[in-house]
Amino acid sequence: GGGGGEKSERRMLCVDDTHRLLSQSLREAGWKVTPWNRFTRRDRAGSSWPPKQKQLFEAATLRLPPTKAAAAMSAAAAAARLAPGGKLWIYGAAVEGIHTAASALPDGLFTDAKVISGGGG
């Protein structure tokens, strides 16, 4: 830190937050959110890779994609934009396979991958 009373900004990459509900909650919690939509939907253009930024992100969220290959690609792309020690949270429903999401991560890319259940059936 460089002193001066500057408040450091927490930066979050938010992947495929279709309805923007998570992004909105993160902003309300003080995060600076940068969205990355892999697919074009309605009023949002999609892109094959996250936006390039001058600074890396402290964390990223990823809506679980429908296939393990898509999950691996999205996780690798998000990892490329994370600062060292940054966290990636993958979220989705049990019926979508969230409990096996850690097995879709590319070997050696993340450490300490685990599933945390939020409950709710």
PDB file of C-alpha atoms in Angstrom, residues 23 65 105:
ATOM      1  CA  SER A  23     -23.669  -8.647  -9.940  1.00  0.00           C
ATOM      2  CA  PRO A  65     -21.926 -23.944 -17.737  1.00  0.00           C
ATOM      3  CA  LEU A 105     -11.374 -27.735 -13.287  1.00  0.00           C
TER       4      LEU A 105
END
